[in-house]
Amino acid sequence: MKFTNPKLVINGISTEMDERILRRHFSAYGEVKHVVVDVKKAIAFVTFVDPSKAQISLQQQHIILGRKVEVRPAKPKVEIGKRKIFVGGLPRSITDEELKGYFEKFGSIVDAVVIHDKETKRSRGFGFVTYEAEESANLVLRTNFHLLNNKRVEVKKVTPRQEMVPTGFGFPPYYYDPYYQTYFYVVWVPIPGFY
């Protein structure tokens, strides 16, 4: 199988390690396209022009400025905006498992979560479902309302913040997903002839 990820994560860097030092070290394995350093988190990202050079460097032990660092492949960014849906009007008693149980009939689910209040630990009445395939999310969105535990719930497409266009009326409600480490805005999608 061909190695296709040109990006590496370097953990355990010291405060003395800057972009220049890391670029010089990893250039021994091939041409380096980008180097990003976050000293506060003791982490860096190195992107090679040729993914096979990243694979070669993964097979080596790396000691930079006398310090051993951990090098591993970076997780490729996953485009989840088109696979994630907002579910509103949930019964207060619903669990993550029940939410997943209902929506998995539309396709394989990566994650299903009911959002709870931080203080009271009670359901806030909404949640999110992320599918493995965009087609599954589209299948759910064909119907605006679903019957879940004898309660009518509404589903909407979730759009990543980067894709949002200001309307002049403020922004729709948003949600921060700690697993994907990004913000998602809920978009109201009117269905022609429905209202």
Coordinates of C-alpha atoms in Angstrom, one line a residue, residues 39-190:
V39 CA 6.5 25.5 21.7
K40 CA 3.7 26.0 24.3
K41 CA 2.3 22.6 23.5
A42 CA 5.7 21.1 22.8
I43 CA 4.6 20.0 19.3
A44 CA 5.5 20.7 15.7
F45 CA 4.2 19.7 12.3
V46 CA 6.5 18.9 9.4
T47 CA 5.1 18.5 5.9
F48 CA 7.2 16.9 3.1
V49 CA 6.8 17.5 -0.6
D50 CA 6.9 13.8 -1.2
P51 CA 4.9 11.5 1.1
S52 CA 7.4 8.6 0.7
K53 CA 10.0 10.8 2.4
A54 CA 7.7 11.2 5.4
Q55 CA 7.4 7.4 5.6
I56 CA 11.2 7.0 5.5
S57 CA 11.6 9.5 8.4
L58 CA 9.0 7.6 10.4
Q59 CA 11.3 4.5 10.4
Q60 CA 14.0 6.4 12.1
Q61 CA 14.7 7.4 15.7
H62 CA 15.0 11.2 16.0
I63 CA 17.2 13.1 18.4
I64 CA 17.2 16.8 17.9
L65 CA 19.5 19.1 20.0
G66 CA 20.2 16.1 22.2
R67 CA 16.6 15.4 22.9
K68 CA 14.6 12.4 21.7
V69 CA 11.3 13.4 20.1
E70 CA 8.4 11.2 19.1
V71 CA 7.5 11.4 15.3
R72 CA 4.3 9.9 14.0
P73 CA 2.0 10.5 11.0
A74 CA -0.4 13.4 11.4
K75 CA -4.1 12.6 11.3
P76 CA -5.4 13.9 8.0
K77 CA -8.1 16.6 8.4
V78 CA -11.5 15.0 8.0
E79 CA -14.2 17.0 6.3
I80 CA -17.1 16.3 8.6
G81 CA -19.4 19.2 7.9
K82 CA -21.3 17.4 5.2
R83 CA -21.6 14.2 7.4
K84 CA -22.8 15.9 10.6
I85 CA -26.4 16.7 11.5
F86 CA -28.0 18.7 14.3
V87 CA -31.0 17.1 16.0
G88 CA -33.2 19.5 17.9
G89 CA -36.3 19.0 20.2
L90 CA -34.9 15.8 21.8
P91 CA -36.8 14.3 24.7
R92 CA -35.0 15.2 28.0
S93 CA -34.6 11.6 28.9
I94 CA -32.9 10.4 25.7
T95 CA -29.4 8.8 25.9
D96 CA -26.6 8.8 23.4
E97 CA -27.3 5.1 22.7
E98 CA -30.9 5.8 21.9
L99 CA -30.0 8.6 19.6
K100 CA -27.5 6.4 17.8
G101 CA -29.9 3.5 17.8
Y102 CA -32.5 5.5 15.9
F103 CA -30.2 7.2 13.4
E104 CA -28.0 4.2 12.6
K105 CA -30.8 2.9 10.4
F106 CA -29.7 5.5 7.8
G107 CA -26.1 4.5 7.8
S108 CA -22.9 3.8 9.8
I109 CA -22.4 6.3 12.5
V110 CA -19.0 7.7 13.7
D111 CA -20.5 9.6 16.7
A112 CA -23.8 10.4 18.3
V113 CA -24.0 12.7 21.2
V114 CA -26.7 14.4 23.3
I115 CA -25.6 17.8 24.6
H116 CA -26.0 18.2 28.4
D117 CA -25.8 21.2 30.7
K118 CA -22.5 21.4 32.4
E119 CA -23.9 22.3 35.8
T120 CA -27.2 20.3 36.0
K121 CA -26.0 17.4 33.7
R122 CA -29.5 17.4 32.2
S123 CA -30.1 17.2 28.4
R124 CA -30.3 20.5 26.7
G125 CA -32.7 19.0 24.2
F126 CA -30.4 18.8 21.2
G127 CA -27.6 16.6 19.9
F128 CA -25.4 15.8 16.9
V129 CA -24.9 12.7 14.8
T130 CA -21.9 12.2 12.5
Y131 CA -22.0 9.6 9.8
E132 CA -19.2 7.8 8.0
A133 CA -20.7 8.7 4.6
E134 CA -22.2 12.0 3.4
E135 CA -25.0 10.0 1.6
S136 CA -26.3 8.8 5.0
A137 CA -26.6 12.3 6.3
N138 CA -28.4 13.4 3.1
L139 CA -30.8 10.5 3.6
V140 CA -31.7 11.7 7.1
L141 CA -32.1 15.3 5.8
R142 CA -34.7 14.3 3.2
T143 CA -37.2 14.4 6.0
N144 CA -37.1 17.5 8.2
F145 CA -38.8 15.9 11.2
H146 CA -38.4 12.4 12.7
L147 CA -40.3 10.6 15.4
L148 CA -37.9 9.6 18.2
N149 CA -39.2 8.1 21.5
N150 CA -42.7 9.3 20.6
K151 CA -41.5 12.9 20.1
R152 CA -41.1 14.8 16.9
V153 CA -37.5 16.0 16.5
E154 CA -36.0 18.3 13.8
V155 CA -32.9 17.6 11.9
K156 CA -30.7 20.2 10.1
K157 CA -27.4 20.3 8.3
V158 CA -24.4 21.5 10.3
T159 CA -21.9 23.7 8.5
P160 CA -18.3 24.4 9.7
R161 CA -17.6 28.0 10.7
Q162 CA -15.1 28.4 7.8
E163 CA -18.0 28.0 5.3
M164 CA -20.3 30.4 6.9
V165 CA -21.2 33.7 5.2
P166 CA -22.2 36.6 7.4
T167 CA -25.8 37.6 6.6
G168 CA -25.9 40.9 8.4
F169 CA -28.4 39.5 10.9
G170 CA -25.8 37.8 13.1
F171 CA -24.7 34.2 13.1
P172 CA -26.8 31.2 13.7
P173 CA -26.2 29.1 16.9
Y174 CA -22.9 27.3 17.0
Y175 CA -21.4 24.3 18.8
Y176 CA -17.8 23.5 19.6
D177 CA -17.0 19.9 19.1
P178 CA -14.0 18.9 21.3
Y179 CA -13.4 15.6 19.5
Y180 CA -12.9 17.4 16.1
Q181 CA -11.6 20.6 17.8
T182 CA -13.6 22.9 15.7
Y183 CA -16.8 25.0 15.8
F184 CA -19.9 24.1 13.9
Y185 CA -22.8 26.4 13.1
V186 CA -26.3 25.1 12.7
V187 CA -27.9 26.2 9.4
W188 CA -31.6 26.5 8.9
V189 CA -32.4 25.0 5.5
P190 CA -35.8 26.0 4.2

